[in-house]
Amino acid sequence: LPKSALTCAAYSGSTHLVKKLIQAGANLGPPEYMGSHALAIAVRYGHSEMINLLLDHKVSVNHPLPGSEAPFPNLLCGLLQHAPSDPEQLRILESLISCGVPLDGVDHMGNDALMIAVSKRNFDAARCLLEHGAGITQINNSGFNAFQIALHALENAISGVRENTTTANNTLIAAIQTIRVFLNAQPEHR
């Protein structure tokens, strides 16, 4: 179980209680429970209002996790894996990146945030990550990189266009735009 009132409140999704605890001086620093703290928990469970609250209160994202040299190496992965793909998620993604969360962290399958974004057809997030310098050479545990995953998404989108629906057409357009962003990525990110 979580070790502090703050992490308990984060698990429960109680943004109101998290706000009260912050006002009372709760520690927003080092990870507390199994390498997580309130921000990681909020991201994992998709509590966007709480994420915004914690980021607004300058929660630290730069404390290395136990056994790791990187701070919150898979925080972006958690956001893209668990939160719905919408403008709010994109705003949170931008905020996390601007706070210094690393772009190259991976999940348990070796997928980085870019791979997760393209595999979930979250092309706006993929473009955002690429524009912030996410690399495309990372290989996941299955032997694929983000560009190969994006090409697979494009192939699926092309197949879906045969249905001639607006959704299928929009997905194809977004997939093509993402491939263009990959192709225009700075050479050092390829």
mmCIF file of C-alpha atoms in Angstrom:
data_model
loop_
_atom_site.group_PDB
_atom_site.id
_atom_site.type_symbol
_atom_site.label_atom_id
_atom_site.label_comp_id
_atom_site.label_asym_id
_atom_site.label_seq_id
_atom_site.Cartn_x
_atom_site.Cartn_y
_atom_site.Cartn_z
ATOM 1 C CA LEU A 1 0.000 0.000 0.000
ATOM 2 C CA PRO A 2 1.100 3.624 -0.501
ATOM 3 C CA LYS A 3 3.260 5.058 2.275
ATOM 4 C CA SER A 4 1.905 8.604 2.556
ATOM 5 C CA ALA A 5 -1.354 10.487 2.678
ATOM 6 C CA LEU A 6 -0.381 12.168 -0.600
ATOM 7 C CA THR A 7 0.106 8.906 -2.486
ATOM 8 C CA CYS A 8 -3.076 7.473 -0.934
ATOM 9 C CA ALA A 9 -4.999 10.521 -2.134
ATOM 10 C CA ALA A 10 -3.429 10.158 -5.583
ATOM 11 C CA TYR A 11 -4.446 6.487 -5.784
ATOM 12 C CA SER A 12 -7.995 7.368 -4.808
ATOM 13 C CA GLY A 13 -8.169 10.104 -7.439
ATOM 14 C CA SER A 14 -9.049 12.735 -4.857
ATOM 15 C CA THR A 15 -7.723 15.927 -6.423
ATOM 16 C CA HIS A 16 -9.381 17.948 -3.660
ATOM 17 C CA LEU A 17 -7.498 16.013 -0.972
ATOM 18 C CA VAL A 18 -4.195 16.247 -2.896
ATOM 19 C CA LYS A 19 -4.673 20.027 -3.076
ATOM 20 C CA LYS A 20 -5.332 20.213 0.688
ATOM 21 C CA LEU A 21 -2.240 18.099 1.410
ATOM 22 C CA ILE A 22 -0.067 20.312 -0.809
ATOM 23 C CA GLN A 23 -1.396 23.388 0.988
ATOM 24 C CA ALA A 24 -0.463 21.677 4.271
ATOM 25 C CA GLY A 25 3.122 21.167 3.043
ATOM 26 C CA ALA A 26 3.141 17.624 1.641
ATOM 27 C CA ASN A 27 6.479 16.513 0.176
ATOM 28 C CA LEU A 28 6.370 16.590 -3.638
ATOM 29 C CA GLY A 29 9.957 15.418 -3.979
ATOM 30 C CA PRO A 30 11.499 11.952 -4.127
ATOM 31 C CA PRO A 31 9.525 8.852 -5.045
ATOM 32 C CA GLU A 32 7.917 7.146 -2.092
ATOM 33 C CA TYR A 33 6.240 3.886 -3.030
ATOM 34 C CA MET A 34 7.816 1.371 -5.386
ATOM 35 C CA GLY A 35 9.500 4.178 -7.300
ATOM 36 C CA SER A 36 6.310 6.211 -7.661
ATOM 37 C CA HIS A 37 5.014 9.411 -6.180
ATOM 38 C CA ALA A 38 1.773 11.280 -6.600
ATOM 39 C CA LEU A 39 2.511 12.455 -10.159
ATOM 40 C CA ALA A 40 3.404 8.975 -11.397
ATOM 41 C CA ILE A 41 0.264 7.597 -9.770
ATOM 42 C CA ALA A 42 -1.904 10.354 -11.257
ATOM 43 C CA VAL A 43 -0.448 9.667 -14.711
ATOM 44 C CA ARG A 44 -0.899 5.902 -14.344
ATOM 45 C CA TYR A 45 -4.570 6.276 -13.458
ATOM 46 C CA GLY A 46 -5.312 9.109 -15.879
ATOM 47 C CA HIS A 47 -6.217 11.741 -13.266
ATOM 48 C CA SER A 48 -5.641 14.725 -15.565
ATOM 49 C CA GLU A 49 -6.921 17.355 -13.125
ATOM 50 C CA MET A 50 -4.523 16.019 -10.488
ATOM 51 C CA ILE A 51 -1.621 15.944 -12.970
ATOM 52 C CA ASN A 52 -2.281 19.594 -13.779
ATOM 53 C CA LEU A 53 -2.488 20.466 -10.092
ATOM 54 C CA LEU A 54 0.834 18.747 -9.322
ATOM 55 C CA LEU A 55 2.597 20.307 -12.301
ATOM 56 C CA ASP A 56 1.207 23.727 -11.357
ATOM 57 C CA HIS A 57 2.764 23.212 -7.899
ATOM 58 C CA LYS A 58 6.136 22.422 -9.512
ATOM 59 C CA VAL A 59 6.260 18.771 -8.477
ATOM 60 C CA SER A 60 9.773 17.484 -8.986
ATOM 61 C CA VAL A 61 10.243 15.152 -11.935
ATOM 62 C CA ASN A 62 14.030 15.111 -11.648
ATOM 63 C CA HIS A 63 14.630 12.719 -8.747
ATOM 64 C CA PRO A 64 16.139 9.463 -10.040
ATOM 65 C CA LEU A 65 14.092 6.377 -9.335
ATOM 66 C CA PRO A 66 15.668 3.692 -7.143
ATOM 67 C CA GLY A 67 17.940 1.534 -9.326
ATOM 68 C CA SER A 68 17.828 4.011 -12.210
ATOM 69 C CA GLU A 69 19.893 6.974 -13.290
ATOM 70 C CA ALA A 70 16.944 8.613 -15.061
ATOM 71 C CA PRO A 71 14.055 10.482 -13.430
ATOM 72 C CA PHE A 72 10.721 8.805 -14.090
ATOM 73 C CA PRO A 73 11.971 6.955 -17.163
ATOM 74 C CA ASN A 74 8.544 5.787 -18.271
ATOM 75 C CA LEU A 75 6.243 8.608 -17.130
ATOM 76 C CA LEU A 76 5.417 9.608 -20.721
ATOM 77 C CA CYS A 77 4.791 5.952 -21.565
ATOM 78 C CA GLY A 78 2.311 5.754 -18.701
ATOM 79 C CA LEU A 79 0.499 8.861 -19.865
ATOM 80 C CA LEU A 80 0.160 7.637 -23.450
ATOM 81 C CA GLN A 81 -0.725 4.093 -22.429
ATOM 82 C CA HIS A 82 -3.445 4.945 -19.927
ATOM 83 C CA ALA A 83 -4.858 8.417 -20.559
ATOM 84 C CA PRO A 84 -7.370 9.047 -23.332
ATOM 85 C CA SER A 85 -6.089 10.617 -26.537
ATOM 86 C CA ASP A 86 -7.499 14.133 -26.457
ATOM 87 C CA PRO A 87 -6.340 17.771 -26.377
ATOM 88 C CA GLU A 88 -5.949 17.623 -22.580
ATOM 89 C CA GLN A 89 -3.580 14.650 -22.866
ATOM 90 C CA LEU A 90 -1.536 16.563 -25.437
ATOM 91 C CA ARG A 91 -1.327 19.570 -23.106
ATOM 92 C CA ILE A 92 -0.180 17.322 -20.251
ATOM 93 C CA LEU A 93 2.375 15.667 -22.551
ATOM 94 C CA GLU A 94 3.775 19.104 -23.450
ATOM 95 C CA SER A 95 3.868 20.072 -19.760
ATOM 96 C CA LEU A 96 5.701 16.899 -18.733
ATOM 97 C CA ILE A 97 8.257 17.359 -21.518
ATOM 98 C CA SER A 98 8.822 20.995 -20.541
ATOM 99 C CA CYS A 99 9.380 19.863 -16.925
ATOM 100 C CA GLY A 100 12.234 17.661 -18.080
ATOM 101 C CA VAL A 101 10.688 14.199 -18.208
ATOM 102 C CA PRO A 102 12.972 12.164 -20.498
ATOM 103 C CA LEU A 103 11.705 11.295 -23.976
ATOM 104 C CA ASP A 104 13.614 8.033 -24.186
ATOM 105 C CA GLY A 105 12.222 6.097 -21.221
ATOM 106 C CA VAL A 106 10.750 2.681 -21.991
ATOM 107 C CA ASP A 107 8.029 0.469 -20.577
ATOM 108 C CA HIS A 108 8.359 -3.216 -19.651
ATOM 109 C CA MET A 109 8.077 -4.187 -23.357
ATOM 110 C CA GLY A 110 10.881 -1.851 -24.423
ATOM 111 C CA ASN A 111 8.454 0.619 -26.024
ATOM 112 C CA ASP A 112 9.247 4.294 -25.660
ATOM 113 C CA ALA A 113 6.573 7.006 -25.636
ATOM 114 C CA LEU A 114 6.832 7.492 -29.404
ATOM 115 C CA MET A 115 6.242 3.799 -30.076
ATOM 116 C CA ILE A 116 3.219 3.791 -27.790
ATOM 117 C CA ALA A 117 1.799 6.915 -29.427
ATOM 118 C CA VAL A 118 2.030 5.498 -32.962
ATOM 119 C CA SER A 119 0.809 2.038 -31.957
ATOM 120 C CA LYS A 120 -2.276 3.641 -30.388
ATOM 121 C CA ARG A 121 -2.701 5.834 -33.493
ATOM 122 C CA ASN A 122 -2.236 8.884 -31.309
ATOM 123 C CA PHE A 123 -0.629 10.811 -34.120
ATOM 124 C CA ASP A 124 -0.857 14.212 -32.421
ATOM 125 C CA ALA A 125 1.212 12.893 -29.513
ATOM 126 C CA ALA A 126 3.659 11.259 -31.960
ATOM 127 C CA ARG A 127 4.126 14.574 -33.770
ATOM 128 C CA CYS A 128 4.607 16.360 -30.436
ATOM 129 C CA LEU A 129 7.274 13.866 -29.332
ATOM 130 C CA LEU A 130 9.097 14.081 -32.650
ATOM 131 C CA GLU A 131 8.998 17.874 -32.616
ATOM 132 C CA HIS A 132 10.593 17.781 -29.152
ATOM 133 C CA GLY A 133 13.403 15.562 -30.398
ATOM 134 C CA ALA A 134 12.282 12.011 -29.622
ATOM 135 C CA GLY A 135 14.564 9.545 -31.358
ATOM 136 C CA ILE A 136 13.308 6.867 -33.706
ATOM 137 C CA THR A 137 16.148 4.378 -33.432
ATOM 138 C CA GLN A 138 15.108 2.732 -30.132
ATOM 139 C CA ILE A 139 14.235 -0.933 -30.734
ATOM 140 C CA ASN A 140 11.574 -2.566 -28.564
ATOM 141 C CA ASN A 141 11.618 -6.146 -27.257
ATOM 142 C CA SER A 142 9.883 -7.324 -30.450
ATOM 143 C CA GLY A 143 12.621 -5.852 -32.645
ATOM 144 C CA PHE A 144 10.702 -2.846 -34.018
ATOM 145 C CA ASN A 145 11.435 0.865 -33.905
ATOM 146 C CA ALA A 146 8.863 3.680 -33.868
ATOM 147 C CA PHE A 147 9.102 4.266 -37.614
ATOM 148 C CA GLN A 148 8.346 0.605 -38.349
ATOM 149 C CA ILE A 149 5.372 0.767 -35.986
ATOM 150 C CA ALA A 150 4.172 3.944 -37.749
ATOM 151 C CA LEU A 151 4.442 2.215 -41.136
ATOM 152 C CA HIS A 152 2.352 -0.653 -39.787
ATOM 153 C CA ALA A 153 -0.255 1.865 -38.576
ATOM 154 C CA LEU A 154 -0.242 3.425 -42.049
ATOM 155 C CA GLU A 155 -0.797 0.015 -43.658
ATOM 156 C CA ASN A 156 -3.748 -0.590 -41.324
ATOM 157 C CA ALA A 157 -5.132 2.874 -42.074
ATOM 158 C CA ILE A 158 -4.903 2.213 -45.815
ATOM 159 C CA SER A 159 -6.810 -1.026 -45.319
ATOM 160 C CA GLY A 160 -9.470 0.857 -43.366
ATOM 161 C CA VAL A 161 -9.988 3.409 -46.161
ATOM 162 C CA ARG A 162 -11.579 0.681 -48.248
ATOM 163 C CA GLU A 163 -14.544 1.084 -45.901
ATOM 164 C CA ASN A 164 -14.714 4.721 -47.112
ATOM 165 C CA THR A 165 -15.734 6.141 -43.753
ATOM 166 C CA THR A 166 -14.820 9.575 -42.463
ATOM 167 C CA THR A 167 -13.024 8.037 -39.485
ATOM 168 C CA ALA A 168 -10.944 5.770 -41.730
ATOM 169 C CA ASN A 169 -10.060 8.683 -44.008
ATOM 170 C CA ASN A 170 -9.081 10.897 -41.062
ATOM 171 C CA THR A 171 -6.939 8.100 -39.618
ATOM 172 C CA LEU A 172 -5.170 7.701 -42.956
ATOM 173 C CA ILE A 173 -4.506 11.436 -43.203
ATOM 174 C CA ALA A 174 -3.144 11.525 -39.641
ATOM 175 C CA ALA A 175 -0.936 8.478 -40.320
ATOM 176 C CA ILE A 176 0.478 10.072 -43.476
ATOM 177 C CA GLN A 177 1.145 13.318 -41.602
ATOM 178 C CA THR A 178 3.001 11.380 -38.907
ATOM 179 C CA ILE A 179 5.130 9.597 -41.513
ATOM 180 C CA ARG A 180 5.961 13.032 -42.945
ATOM 181 C CA VAL A 181 7.050 14.219 -39.510
ATOM 182 C CA PHE A 182 9.298 11.145 -39.218
ATOM 183 C CA LEU A 183 10.801 11.864 -42.611
ATOM 184 C CA ASN A 184 11.426 15.499 -41.716
ATOM 185 C CA ALA A 185 12.947 14.664 -38.330
ATOM 186 C CA GLN A 186 16.406 16.034 -37.710
ATOM 187 C CA PRO A 187 19.086 13.560 -38.845
ATOM 188 C CA GLU A 188 20.434 13.182 -35.296
ATOM 189 C CA HIS A 189 17.020 11.827 -34.234
ATOM 190 C CA ARG A 190 16.840 9.172 -36.934
#
